[in-house]
mmCIF file of C-alpha atoms in Angstrom:
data_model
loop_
_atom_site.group_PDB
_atom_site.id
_atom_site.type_symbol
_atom_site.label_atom_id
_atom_site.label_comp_id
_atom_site.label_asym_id
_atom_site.label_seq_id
_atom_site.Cartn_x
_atom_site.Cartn_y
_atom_site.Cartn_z
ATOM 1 C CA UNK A 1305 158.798 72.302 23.267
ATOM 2 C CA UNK A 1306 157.237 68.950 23.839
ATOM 3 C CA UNK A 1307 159.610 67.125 21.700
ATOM 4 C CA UNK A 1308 162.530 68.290 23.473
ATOM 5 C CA UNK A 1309 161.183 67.228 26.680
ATOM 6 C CA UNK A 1310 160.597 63.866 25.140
ATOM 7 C CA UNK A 1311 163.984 63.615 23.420
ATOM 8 C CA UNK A 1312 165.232 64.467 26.989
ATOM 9 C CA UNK A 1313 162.954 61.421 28.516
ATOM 10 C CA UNK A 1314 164.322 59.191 25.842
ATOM 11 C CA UNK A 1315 167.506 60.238 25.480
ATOM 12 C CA UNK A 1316 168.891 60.650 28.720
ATOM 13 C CA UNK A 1317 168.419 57.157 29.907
ATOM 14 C CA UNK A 1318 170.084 55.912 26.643
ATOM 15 C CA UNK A 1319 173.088 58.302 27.335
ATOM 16 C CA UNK A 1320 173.188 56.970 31.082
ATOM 17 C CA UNK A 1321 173.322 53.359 29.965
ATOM 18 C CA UNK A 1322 175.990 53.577 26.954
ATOM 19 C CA UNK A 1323 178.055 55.508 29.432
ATOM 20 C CA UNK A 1324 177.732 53.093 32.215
ATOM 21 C CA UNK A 1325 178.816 50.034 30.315
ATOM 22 C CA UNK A 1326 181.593 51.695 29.891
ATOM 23 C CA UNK A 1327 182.406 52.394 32.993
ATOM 24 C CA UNK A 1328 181.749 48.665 34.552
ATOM 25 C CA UNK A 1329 184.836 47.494 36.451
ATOM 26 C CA UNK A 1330 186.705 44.925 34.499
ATOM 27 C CA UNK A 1331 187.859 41.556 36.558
ATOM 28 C CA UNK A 1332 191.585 40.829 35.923
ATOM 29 C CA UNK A 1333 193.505 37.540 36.660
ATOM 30 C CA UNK A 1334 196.423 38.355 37.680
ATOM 31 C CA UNK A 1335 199.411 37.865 40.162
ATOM 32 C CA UNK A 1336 202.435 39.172 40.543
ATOM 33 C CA UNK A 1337 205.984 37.045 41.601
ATOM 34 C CA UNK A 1338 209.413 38.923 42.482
ATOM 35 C CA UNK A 1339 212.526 36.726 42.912
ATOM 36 C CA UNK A 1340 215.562 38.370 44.379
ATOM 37 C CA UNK A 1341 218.894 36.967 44.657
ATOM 38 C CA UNK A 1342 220.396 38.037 48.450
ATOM 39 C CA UNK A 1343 224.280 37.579 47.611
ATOM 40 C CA UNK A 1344 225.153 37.657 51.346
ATOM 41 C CA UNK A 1345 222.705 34.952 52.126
ATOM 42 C CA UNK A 1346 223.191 33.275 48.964
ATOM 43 C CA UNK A 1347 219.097 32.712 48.978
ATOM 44 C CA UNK A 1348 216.468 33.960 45.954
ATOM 45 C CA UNK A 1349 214.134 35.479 48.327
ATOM 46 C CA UNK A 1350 210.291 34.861 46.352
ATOM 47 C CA UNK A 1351 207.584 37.188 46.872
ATOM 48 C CA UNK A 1352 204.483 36.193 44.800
ATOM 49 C CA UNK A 1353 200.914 38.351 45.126
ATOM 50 C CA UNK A 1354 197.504 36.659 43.850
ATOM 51 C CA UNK A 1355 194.050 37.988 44.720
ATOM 52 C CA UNK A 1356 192.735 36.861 47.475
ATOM 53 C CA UNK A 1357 189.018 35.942 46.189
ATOM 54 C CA UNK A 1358 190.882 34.452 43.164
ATOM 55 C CA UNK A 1359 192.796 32.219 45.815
ATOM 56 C CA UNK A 1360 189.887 31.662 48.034
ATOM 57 C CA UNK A 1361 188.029 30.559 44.696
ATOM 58 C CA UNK A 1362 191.154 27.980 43.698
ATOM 59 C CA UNK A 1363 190.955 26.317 47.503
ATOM 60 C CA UNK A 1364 187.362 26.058 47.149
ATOM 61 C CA UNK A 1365 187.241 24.658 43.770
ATOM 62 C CA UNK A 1366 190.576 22.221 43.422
ATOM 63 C CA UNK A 1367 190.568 20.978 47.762
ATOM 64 C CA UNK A 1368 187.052 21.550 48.006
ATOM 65 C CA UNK A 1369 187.852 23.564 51.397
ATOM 66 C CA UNK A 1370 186.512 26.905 52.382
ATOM 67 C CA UNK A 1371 189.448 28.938 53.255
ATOM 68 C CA UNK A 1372 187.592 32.130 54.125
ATOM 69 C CA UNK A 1373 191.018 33.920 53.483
ATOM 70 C CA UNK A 1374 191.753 37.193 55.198
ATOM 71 C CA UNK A 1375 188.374 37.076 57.586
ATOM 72 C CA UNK A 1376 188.145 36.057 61.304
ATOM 73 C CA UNK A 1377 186.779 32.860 60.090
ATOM 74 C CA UNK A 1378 189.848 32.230 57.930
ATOM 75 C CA UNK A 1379 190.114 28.330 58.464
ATOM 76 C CA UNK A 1380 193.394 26.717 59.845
ATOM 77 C CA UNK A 1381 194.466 24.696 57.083
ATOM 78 C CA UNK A 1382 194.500 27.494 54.764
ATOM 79 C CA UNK A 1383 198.790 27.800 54.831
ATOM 80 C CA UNK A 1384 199.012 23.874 54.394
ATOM 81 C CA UNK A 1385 196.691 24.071 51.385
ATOM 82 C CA UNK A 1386 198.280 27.705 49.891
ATOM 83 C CA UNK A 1387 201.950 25.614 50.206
ATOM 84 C CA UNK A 1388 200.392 22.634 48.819
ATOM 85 C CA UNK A 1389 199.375 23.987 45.369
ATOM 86 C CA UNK A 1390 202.480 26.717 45.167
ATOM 87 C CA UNK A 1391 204.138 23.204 45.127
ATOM 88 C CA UNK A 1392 202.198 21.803 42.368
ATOM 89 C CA UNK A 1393 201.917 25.195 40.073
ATOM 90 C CA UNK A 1394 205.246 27.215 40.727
ATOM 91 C CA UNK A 1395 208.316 25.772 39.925
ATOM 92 C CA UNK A 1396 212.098 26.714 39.576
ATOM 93 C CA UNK A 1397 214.458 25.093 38.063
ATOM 94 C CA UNK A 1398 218.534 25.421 38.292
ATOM 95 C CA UNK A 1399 220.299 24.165 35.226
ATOM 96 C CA UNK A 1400 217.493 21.410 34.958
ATOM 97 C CA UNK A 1401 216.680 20.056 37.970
ATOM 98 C CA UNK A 1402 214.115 21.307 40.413
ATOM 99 C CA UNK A 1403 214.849 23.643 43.354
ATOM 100 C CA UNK A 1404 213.036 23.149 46.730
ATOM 101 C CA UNK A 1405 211.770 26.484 48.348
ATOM 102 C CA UNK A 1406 210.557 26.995 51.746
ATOM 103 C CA UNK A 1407 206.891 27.729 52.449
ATOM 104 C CA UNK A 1408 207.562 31.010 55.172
ATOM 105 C CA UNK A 1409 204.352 32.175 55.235
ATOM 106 C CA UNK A 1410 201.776 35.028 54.054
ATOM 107 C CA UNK A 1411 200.008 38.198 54.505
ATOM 108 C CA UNK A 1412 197.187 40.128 53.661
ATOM 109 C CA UNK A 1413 197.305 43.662 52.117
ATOM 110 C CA UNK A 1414 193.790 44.965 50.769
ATOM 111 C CA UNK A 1415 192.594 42.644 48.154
ATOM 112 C CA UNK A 1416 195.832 41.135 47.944
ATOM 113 C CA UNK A 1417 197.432 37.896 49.910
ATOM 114 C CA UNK A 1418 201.515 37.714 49.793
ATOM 115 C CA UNK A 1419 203.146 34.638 50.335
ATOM 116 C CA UNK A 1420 206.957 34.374 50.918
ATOM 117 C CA UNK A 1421 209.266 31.243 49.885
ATOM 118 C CA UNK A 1422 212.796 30.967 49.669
ATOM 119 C CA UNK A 1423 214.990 29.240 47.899
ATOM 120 C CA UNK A 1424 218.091 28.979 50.210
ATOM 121 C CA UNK A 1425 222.099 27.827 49.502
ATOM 122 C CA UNK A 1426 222.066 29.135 46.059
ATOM 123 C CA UNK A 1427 225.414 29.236 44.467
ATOM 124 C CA UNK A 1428 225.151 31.509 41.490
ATOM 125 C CA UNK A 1429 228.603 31.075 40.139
ATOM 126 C CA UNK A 1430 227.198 27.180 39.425
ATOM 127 C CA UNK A 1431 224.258 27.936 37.665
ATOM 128 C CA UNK A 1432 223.789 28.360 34.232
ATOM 129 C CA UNK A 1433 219.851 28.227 33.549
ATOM 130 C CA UNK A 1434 217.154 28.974 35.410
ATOM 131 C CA UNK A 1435 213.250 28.102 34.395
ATOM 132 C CA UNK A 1436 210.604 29.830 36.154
ATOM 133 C CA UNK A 1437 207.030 28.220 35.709
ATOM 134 C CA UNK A 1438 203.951 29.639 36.834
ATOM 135 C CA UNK A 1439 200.643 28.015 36.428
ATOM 136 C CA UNK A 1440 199.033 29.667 39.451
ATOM 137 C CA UNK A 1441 195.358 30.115 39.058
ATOM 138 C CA UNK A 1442 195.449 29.034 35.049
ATOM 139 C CA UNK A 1443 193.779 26.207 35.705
ATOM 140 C CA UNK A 1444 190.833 28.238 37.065
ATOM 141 C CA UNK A 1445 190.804 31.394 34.957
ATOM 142 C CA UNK A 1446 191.782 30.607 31.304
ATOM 143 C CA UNK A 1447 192.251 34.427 30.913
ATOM 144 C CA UNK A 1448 195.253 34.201 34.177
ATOM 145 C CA UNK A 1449 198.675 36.272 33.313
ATOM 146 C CA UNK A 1450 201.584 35.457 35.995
ATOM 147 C CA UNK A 1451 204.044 38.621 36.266
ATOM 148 C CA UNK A 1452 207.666 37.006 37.254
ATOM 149 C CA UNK A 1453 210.240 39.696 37.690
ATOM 150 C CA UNK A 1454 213.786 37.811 38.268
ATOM 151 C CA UNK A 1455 216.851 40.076 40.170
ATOM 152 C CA UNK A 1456 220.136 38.905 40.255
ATOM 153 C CA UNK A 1457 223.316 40.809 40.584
ATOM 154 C CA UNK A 1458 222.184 44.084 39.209
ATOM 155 C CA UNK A 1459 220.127 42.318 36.431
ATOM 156 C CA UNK A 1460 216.614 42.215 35.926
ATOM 157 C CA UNK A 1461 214.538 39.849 34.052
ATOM 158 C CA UNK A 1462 210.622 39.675 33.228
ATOM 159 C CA UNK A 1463 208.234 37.369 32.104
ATOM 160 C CA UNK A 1464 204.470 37.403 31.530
ATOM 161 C CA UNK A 1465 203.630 33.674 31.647
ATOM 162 C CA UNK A 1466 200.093 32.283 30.973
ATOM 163 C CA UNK A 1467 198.443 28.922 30.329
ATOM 164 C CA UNK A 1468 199.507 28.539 26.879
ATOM 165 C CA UNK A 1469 203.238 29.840 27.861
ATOM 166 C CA UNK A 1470 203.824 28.954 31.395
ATOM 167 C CA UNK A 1471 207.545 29.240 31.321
ATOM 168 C CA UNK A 1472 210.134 31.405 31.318
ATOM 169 C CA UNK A 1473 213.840 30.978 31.225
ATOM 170 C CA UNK A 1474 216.864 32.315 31.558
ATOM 171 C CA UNK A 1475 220.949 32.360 31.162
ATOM 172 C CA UNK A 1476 222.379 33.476 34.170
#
């Protein structure tokens, strides 16, 4: 009887801790980019979603600002540094030559900020290749996958794009 109440004291504990390491939540780096071609505005509408402490970490570390994102505190540079380095790590190209997007803005939802760009006067018919490259947030987390999920006249493309591989492109 006493060495089952032993092997309970012993055991138990050992149980607890195998399962619990287990169990430990895993940290991801990851975002998440959706283009969409609007034919009747002739525009690839850009939706791209990257953690927010991931961000918050990147503004920190690279402008040496603290951006506080999503908190009352949030700091009122925060867009003009968020456009800044979309600018330097996410770039399209259209048969070769770099397209400008438009900075509209962002939101927050949960753990998640959105920020919206837009690449307007797009005339399909004229393009022949497109290159998507993403290094947002590889040159903080070596371990960062960037989702890009092109739509363009019923087509759908997808890329998983990552610091060794930070391009993707495509025949339209």
């Amino acid at each position: 009887m006493m060495k089952r109440k032993i092997a309970k004291v012993l055991v138990l504990p050992l149980a607890m801790a195998l399962f619990l390491s287990f169990t430990t939540a895993h940290k991801f780096y990851v975002s998440v980019t959706n283009m969409v071609y609007a034919e009747d505005e002739e525009a690839f509408q850009i939706t791209s979603r990257i953690f927010i402490d991931d961000l918050d970490a990147l503004l920190a570390e690279r402008y040496g600002i603290k951006a506080k994102l999503a908190t009352p505190d949030e700091t009122k540079v925060a867009d003009e540094y968020i456009e800044k380095y979309l600018r330097a790590k996410f770039l399209v190209l259209f048969n070769g030559e770099p397209a400008q997007y438009t900075f509209l803005g962002k939101r927050y939802d949960k753990d998640v900020v959105i920020c919206y760009l837009e690449i307007p006067k797009v005339k399909l018919s004229s393009i022949k290749t497109m290159t998507v490259e993403n290094d947002v947030l590889t040159d903080l987390f070596d371990e960062q996958q960037n989702v890009v999920h092109v739509k363009w006249k019923g087509k759908k493309k997808s890329f998983v794009l990552m610091k060794s591989n930070n391009k993707g492109m495509l025949n339209l």
